């Protein structure tokens, strides 16, 4: 009788170990995928910041800087378009500094901004 009980315990322990091993393997795969996604995001953000840093080393117009910011943000966020609104100095209102082609305007946009 004892050999049957011990054999049952051995089989139960083996099955428990096997199920735990399957769960852990699944968790490890999920964590590896998450790590890869985070590394891709970090690379995108680093490239964006590096591009901005390079732009500051040169003489750059404000309009070009606004374009770099919006294009970098749309790349990092994988967006279809983007816009940058800045406060007007005199009126205290938001004014569009740059709007990409895939982004609808939130407020009325002057024609000169749309042509950029």
mmCIF file of C-alpha atoms in Angstrom:
data_model
loop_
_atom_site.group_PDB
_atom_site.id
_atom_site.type_symbol
_atom_site.label_atom_id
_atom_site.label_comp_id
_atom_site.label_asym_id
_atom_site.label_seq_id
_atom_site.Cartn_x
_atom_site.Cartn_y
_atom_site.Cartn_z
ATOM 1 C CA UNK A 1 0.000 0.000 0.000
ATOM 2 C CA UNK A 2 2.828 2.445 0.826
ATOM 3 C CA UNK A 3 4.421 2.046 -2.576
ATOM 4 C CA UNK A 4 1.144 3.061 -4.254
ATOM 5 C CA UNK A 5 0.808 6.146 -2.022
ATOM 6 C CA UNK A 6 4.429 7.149 -2.653
ATOM 7 C CA UNK A 7 4.001 6.597 -6.397
ATOM 8 C CA UNK A 8 0.868 8.795 -6.335
ATOM 9 C CA UNK A 9 2.748 11.532 -4.472
ATOM 10 C CA UNK A 10 5.618 11.315 -6.955
ATOM 11 C CA UNK A 11 3.242 11.623 -9.910
ATOM 12 C CA UNK A 12 1.417 14.533 -8.200
ATOM 13 C CA UNK A 13 4.686 16.348 -7.510
ATOM 14 C CA UNK A 14 5.847 15.764 -11.074
ATOM 15 C CA UNK A 15 2.573 17.119 -12.486
ATOM 16 C CA UNK A 16 2.753 20.155 -10.180
ATOM 17 C CA UNK A 17 6.335 20.843 -11.206
ATOM 18 C CA UNK A 18 5.433 20.506 -14.897
ATOM 19 C CA UNK A 19 2.490 22.948 -14.609
ATOM 20 C CA UNK A 20 4.635 25.438 -12.691
ATOM 21 C CA UNK A 21 7.349 25.136 -15.332
ATOM 22 C CA UNK A 22 4.818 25.865 -18.116
ATOM 23 C CA UNK A 23 3.524 28.951 -16.274
ATOM 24 C CA UNK A 24 7.002 30.300 -15.636
ATOM 25 C CA UNK A 25 8.032 29.749 -19.246
ATOM 26 C CA UNK A 26 4.958 31.683 -20.394
ATOM 27 C CA UNK A 27 5.728 34.539 -17.986
ATOM 28 C CA UNK A 28 9.334 34.682 -19.145
ATOM 29 C CA UNK A 29 8.250 34.970 -22.784
ATOM 30 C CA UNK A 30 5.806 37.733 -21.905
ATOM 31 C CA UNK A 31 8.495 39.642 -19.998
ATOM 32 C CA UNK A 32 10.944 39.272 -22.887
ATOM 33 C CA UNK A 33 8.362 40.731 -25.287
ATOM 34 C CA UNK A 34 7.716 43.623 -22.900
ATOM 35 C CA UNK A 35 11.448 44.243 -22.597
ATOM 36 C CA UNK A 36 11.819 44.365 -26.393
ATOM 37 C CA UNK A 37 8.926 46.840 -26.686
ATOM 38 C CA UNK A 38 10.459 49.062 -24.014
ATOM 39 C CA UNK A 39 13.848 48.964 -25.739
ATOM 40 C CA UNK A 40 12.245 49.991 -29.038
ATOM 41 C CA UNK A 41 10.476 52.899 -27.321
ATOM 42 C CA UNK A 42 13.706 53.953 -25.616
ATOM 43 C CA UNK A 43 15.517 53.920 -28.953
ATOM 44 C CA UNK A 44 12.819 56.075 -30.557
ATOM 45 C CA UNK A 45 12.906 58.595 -27.721
ATOM 46 C CA UNK A 46 16.714 58.677 -27.725
ATOM 47 C CA UNK A 47 16.786 59.270 -31.493
ATOM 48 C CA UNK A 48 14.239 62.066 -31.101
ATOM 49 C CA UNK A 49 16.223 63.748 -28.331
ATOM 50 C CA UNK A 50 19.482 63.246 -30.207
ATOM 51 C CA UNK A 51 17.964 64.944 -33.268
ATOM 52 C CA UNK A 52 16.852 67.886 -31.148
ATOM 53 C CA UNK A 53 20.306 68.111 -29.594
ATOM 54 C CA UNK A 54 21.913 68.198 -33.027
ATOM 55 C CA UNK A 55 19.479 70.916 -34.087
ATOM 56 C CA UNK A 56 20.538 73.070 -31.139
ATOM 57 C CA UNK A 57 24.216 72.760 -32.059
ATOM 58 C CA UNK A 58 23.474 74.535 -35.324
ATOM 59 C CA UNK A 59 21.702 77.787 -35.985
ATOM 60 C CA UNK A 60 18.107 76.755 -36.512
ATOM 61 C CA UNK A 61 15.025 78.786 -37.208
ATOM 62 C CA UNK A 62 12.096 78.501 -34.827
ATOM 63 C CA UNK A 63 9.849 77.109 -37.594
ATOM 64 C CA UNK A 64 12.324 74.303 -38.308
ATOM 65 C CA UNK A 65 12.620 73.514 -34.608
ATOM 66 C CA UNK A 66 8.832 73.307 -34.311
ATOM 67 C CA UNK A 67 8.759 70.935 -37.291
ATOM 68 C CA UNK A 68 11.450 68.734 -35.724
ATOM 69 C CA UNK A 69 9.536 68.566 -32.448
ATOM 70 C CA UNK A 70 6.251 67.572 -34.100
ATOM 71 C CA UNK A 71 7.835 65.051 -36.469
ATOM 72 C CA UNK A 72 9.823 63.494 -33.629
ATOM 73 C CA UNK A 73 6.772 63.249 -31.401
ATOM 74 C CA UNK A 74 4.701 61.622 -34.149
ATOM 75 C CA UNK A 75 7.490 59.076 -34.712
ATOM 76 C CA UNK A 76 7.789 58.273 -31.011
ATOM 77 C CA UNK A 77 4.024 57.972 -30.559
ATOM 78 C CA UNK A 78 3.464 56.262 -33.930
ATOM 79 C CA UNK A 79 0.821 58.883 -34.699
ATOM 80 C CA UNK A 80 -0.662 59.853 -38.052
ATOM 81 C CA UNK A 81 -0.101 63.528 -37.439
ATOM 82 C CA UNK A 82 0.659 66.113 -34.830
ATOM 83 C CA UNK A 83 0.562 69.785 -34.001
ATOM 84 C CA UNK A 84 2.421 72.196 -31.782
ATOM 85 C CA UNK A 85 0.543 75.117 -30.297
ATOM 86 C CA UNK A 86 2.357 77.907 -28.467
ATOM 87 C CA UNK A 87 1.125 80.863 -26.439
ATOM 88 C CA UNK A 88 1.020 84.162 -28.265
ATOM 89 C CA UNK A 89 3.178 86.765 -26.588
ATOM 90 C CA UNK A 90 0.633 89.552 -26.761
ATOM 91 C CA UNK A 91 -2.760 87.919 -26.464
ATOM 92 C CA UNK A 92 -2.129 84.948 -24.235
ATOM 93 C CA UNK A 93 -3.940 82.654 -26.665
ATOM 94 C CA UNK A 94 -2.769 79.411 -28.178
ATOM 95 C CA UNK A 95 -1.503 79.788 -31.710
ATOM 96 C CA UNK A 96 -0.412 76.967 -34.010
ATOM 97 C CA UNK A 97 3.357 76.880 -34.468
ATOM 98 C CA UNK A 98 3.390 73.791 -36.702
ATOM 99 C CA UNK A 99 0.723 71.363 -37.934
ATOM 100 C CA UNK A 100 1.625 68.211 -39.846
ATOM 101 C CA UNK A 101 -0.408 67.027 -42.818
ATOM 102 C CA UNK A 102 -2.172 64.220 -40.964
ATOM 103 C CA UNK A 103 -3.431 66.371 -38.096
ATOM 104 C CA UNK A 104 -6.690 68.321 -38.154
ATOM 105 C CA UNK A 105 -6.523 71.855 -36.814
ATOM 106 C CA UNK A 106 -8.005 72.408 -33.360
ATOM 107 C CA UNK A 107 -8.441 76.126 -33.842
ATOM 108 C CA UNK A 108 -8.478 78.367 -36.900
ATOM 109 C CA UNK A 109 -5.072 78.216 -38.540
ATOM 110 C CA UNK A 110 -3.555 81.055 -40.567
ATOM 111 C CA UNK A 111 -2.768 80.213 -44.189
ATOM 112 C CA UNK A 112 0.975 80.790 -43.682
ATOM 113 C CA UNK A 113 1.118 77.944 -41.141
ATOM 114 C CA UNK A 114 -0.857 75.577 -43.371
ATOM 115 C CA UNK A 115 1.575 76.170 -46.252
ATOM 116 C CA UNK A 116 4.570 74.992 -44.207
#
